[in-house]
Amino acid sequence: MSKTSVMTIRIDSELKEQAESLCAEMGLSLSAVYKLLLKAIVNTRSLPFKIKAADPFYSKKNQEYLMKSIEELDAGLGKEHDLIDA
């Protein structure tokens, strides 16, 4: 029998609770899910899901721009114009 190791990770408490609840609905423990994930990574030599950048709408720069625009509109500095069809 192979030797086992202990793995410790830090994660947001709310996320952990949500994951535990969902895993329990599937009849799995978080420990079992971590083992499945690691085995999938080793077997496929890749992550079993696609990693992509976040939606640029939610970027800090765009959110700052939107907040500035809202402040300008609230201050009566907005300009009315026709909608542009793209």
XYZ file of N, CA and C in Angstrom:
258
model
N 0.850 -1.176 0.000
C 0.000 0.000 0.000
C 0.892 1.234 0.000
N 0.548 2.226 -0.827
C 1.391 3.408 -0.921
C 1.188 4.332 0.274
N 2.195 5.114 0.510
C 2.178 6.081 1.592
C 1.211 7.210 1.251
N 0.546 7.784 2.229
C -0.349 8.913 1.975
C 0.262 10.190 2.536
N -0.172 11.300 2.004
C 0.272 12.614 2.454
C -0.940 13.446 2.825
N -0.721 14.417 3.673
C -1.781 15.348 4.053
C -1.590 16.616 3.247
N -2.691 17.120 2.698
C -2.649 18.348 1.930
C -3.534 19.366 2.634
N -3.021 20.562 2.865
C -3.780 21.619 3.515
C -3.907 22.796 2.553
N -5.118 23.302 2.405
C -5.326 24.481 1.566
C -6.137 25.508 2.349
N -5.959 26.750 1.991
C -6.762 27.824 2.585
C -7.786 28.242 1.542
N -9.041 28.368 1.992
C -10.123 28.714 1.076
C -11.179 29.495 1.850
N -11.884 30.332 1.166
C -12.952 31.125 1.753
C -13.973 30.197 2.424
N -14.357 30.516 3.640
C -15.271 29.660 4.412
C -16.602 29.433 3.705
N -17.147 30.485 3.117
C -18.438 30.352 2.442
C -18.323 29.440 1.224
N -17.251 29.591 0.461
C -17.037 28.731 -0.705
C -16.900 27.273 -0.267
N -16.175 27.038 0.821
C -15.996 25.670 1.329
C -17.343 25.068 1.717
N -18.159 25.839 2.423
C -19.476 25.340 2.840
C -20.353 25.017 1.633
N -20.315 25.889 0.617
C -21.112 25.652 -0.587
C -20.637 24.389 -1.307
N -19.317 24.239 -1.404
C -18.757 23.063 -2.078
C -19.081 21.790 -1.306
N -18.950 21.833 0.025
C -19.270 20.655 0.845
C -20.731 20.253 0.668
N -21.612 21.237 0.649
C -23.040 20.956 0.499
C -23.328 20.315 -0.856
N -22.759 20.870 -1.905
C -22.974 20.324 -3.241
C -22.386 18.922 -3.366
N -21.179 18.744 -2.835
C -20.549 17.415 -2.886
C -21.381 16.393 -2.114
N -21.922 16.795 -0.977
C -22.752 15.896 -0.176
C -23.979 15.446 -0.970
N -24.551 16.369 -1.755
C -25.700 16.020 -2.601
C -25.325 14.949 -3.624
N -24.047 14.924 -4.018
C -23.565 13.940 -4.983
C -23.015 12.698 -4.294
N -23.068 12.672 -2.956
C -22.566 11.526 -2.214
C -21.050 11.502 -2.118
N -20.415 12.654 -2.225
C -18.955 12.744 -2.188
C -18.497 13.672 -1.068
N -17.299 13.429 -0.601
C -16.673 14.351 0.347
C -15.748 15.274 -0.434
N -15.367 16.391 0.167
C -14.402 17.272 -0.486
C -13.089 16.537 -0.718
N -12.709 15.697 0.218
C -11.479 14.924 0.074
C -11.542 14.044 -1.176
N -12.666 13.397 -1.397
C -12.828 12.543 -2.578
C -12.768 13.376 -3.855
N -13.373 14.564 -3.835
C -13.370 15.429 -5.011
C -11.949 15.895 -5.319
N -11.185 16.256 -4.282
C -9.791 16.659 -4.501
C -8.995 15.510 -5.119
N -9.216 14.289 -4.617
C -8.517 13.128 -5.171
C -8.887 12.927 -6.641
N -10.178 13.058 -6.959
C -10.625 12.916 -8.348
C -9.995 13.988 -9.234
N -9.942 15.213 -8.742
C -9.341 16.296 -9.505
C -7.862 16.018 -9.772
N -7.132 15.639 -8.735
C -5.704 15.374 -8.904
C -5.445 14.198 -9.843
N -6.273 13.152 -9.744
C -6.117 12.016 -10.650
C -6.398 12.430 -12.089
N -7.400 13.278 -12.302
C -7.719 13.750 -13.649
C -6.566 14.577 -14.211
N -5.977 15.420 -13.385
C -4.843 16.236 -13.820
C -3.671 15.348 -14.217
N -3.385 14.359 -13.401
C -2.266 13.453 -13.689
C -2.552 12.621 -14.933
N -3.763 12.086 -15.034
C -4.101 11.216 -16.173
C -4.133 11.950 -17.508
N -4.635 13.189 -17.510
C -4.766 13.921 -18.769
C -3.625 14.902 -19.001
N -2.813 15.105 -17.967
C -1.709 16.070 -18.024
C -2.219 17.467 -18.369
N -3.433 17.755 -17.904
C -4.037 19.074 -18.104
C -5.135 19.260 -17.061
N -5.626 20.480 -16.962
C -6.758 20.717 -16.070
C -8.025 20.228 -16.756
N -8.946 19.649 -16.010
C -10.160 19.105 -16.627
C -11.238 20.160 -16.884
N -10.835 21.407 -16.993
C -11.764 22.481 -17.303
C -10.987 23.606 -17.969
N -11.701 24.438 -18.697
C -11.068 25.522 -19.441
C -10.877 26.727 -18.530
N -9.694 27.313 -18.575
C -9.396 28.527 -17.828
C -9.460 29.687 -18.808
N -10.210 30.713 -18.474
C -10.261 31.870 -19.346
C -10.306 33.141 -18.509
N -9.956 34.235 -19.134
C -9.961 35.523 -18.444
C -11.396 35.899 -18.094
N -11.521 36.686 -17.058
C -12.840 37.146 -16.630
C -13.438 38.076 -17.680
N -14.739 38.203 -17.664
C -15.444 39.108 -18.560
C -14.903 40.522 -18.356
N -14.427 41.191 -19.436
C -13.846 42.524 -19.289
C -14.830 43.560 -18.738
N -16.124 43.280 -18.838
C -17.113 44.205 -18.273
C -16.864 44.406 -16.784
N -16.406 43.355 -16.097
C -16.215 43.421 -14.657
C -14.813 43.855 -14.252
N -13.981 44.246 -15.220
C -12.626 44.677 -14.882
C -12.681 45.945 -14.033
N -11.658 46.135 -13.241
C -11.595 47.312 -12.361
C -11.675 48.590 -13.188
N -10.950 48.625 -14.298
C -10.922 49.815 -15.153
C -12.318 50.148 -15.680
N -13.038 49.140 -16.173
C -14.377 49.379 -16.711
C -15.349 49.769 -15.607
N -15.254 49.154 -14.446
C -16.147 49.500 -13.344
C -15.924 50.946 -12.894
N -14.663 51.384 -12.877
C -14.360 52.778 -12.529
C -14.965 53.724 -13.576
N -14.846 53.370 -14.857
C -15.419 54.168 -15.935
C -16.941 54.262 -15.778
N -17.584 53.144 -15.504
C -19.037 53.141 -15.340
C -19.469 53.982 -14.148
N -18.728 53.888 -13.039
C -19.067 54.686 -11.845
C -18.938 56.178 -12.146
N -17.886 56.558 -12.875
C -17.695 57.953 -13.255
C -18.854 58.413 -14.142
N -19.238 57.575 -15.091
C -20.345 57.909 -15.996
C -21.645 58.080 -15.219
N -21.894 57.213 -14.254
C -23.111 57.306 -13.440
C -23.109 58.604 -12.635
N -21.951 58.945 -12.063
C -21.841 60.198 -11.306
C -22.124 61.403 -12.207
N -21.607 61.369 -13.434
C -21.853 62.458 -14.375
C -23.336 62.552 -14.719
N -23.973 61.412 -14.945
C -25.409 61.415 -15.238
C -26.208 61.948 -14.055
N -25.840 61.504 -12.838
C -26.529 61.975 -11.642
C -26.359 63.478 -11.441
N -25.239 64.024 -11.913
C -24.967 65.455 -11.790
C -25.594 66.251 -12.936
N -26.333 65.585 -13.825
C -26.990 66.260 -14.927
C -26.075 66.572 -16.094
N -24.939 65.884 -16.178
C -23.973 66.155 -17.233
C -24.101 65.218 -18.424
N -25.136 64.401 -18.453
C -25.314 63.459 -19.543
C -25.819 64.135 -20.802
N -25.582 63.543 -21.940
C -26.046 64.056 -23.227
C -26.958 63.022 -23.859
N -28.091 63.463 -24.354
C -29.027 62.558 -25.016
C -28.603 62.375 -26.469
N -28.672 61.150 -26.965
C -28.354 60.869 -28.348
C -29.151 59.660 -28.810
N -29.231 59.491 -30.112
C -29.935 58.333 -30.676
C -29.123 57.079 -30.435
N -29.819 55.948 -30.320
C -29.131 54.669 -30.192
C -28.443 54.326 -31.495
N -27.294 53.726 -31.390
C -26.535 53.330 -32.576
C -26.671 51.832 -32.750
N -27.158 51.382 -33.901
C -27.237 49.951 -34.187
C -25.880 49.471 -34.646
N -25.430 48.380 -34.046
C -24.118 47.857 -34.432
C -24.250 46.794 -35.490
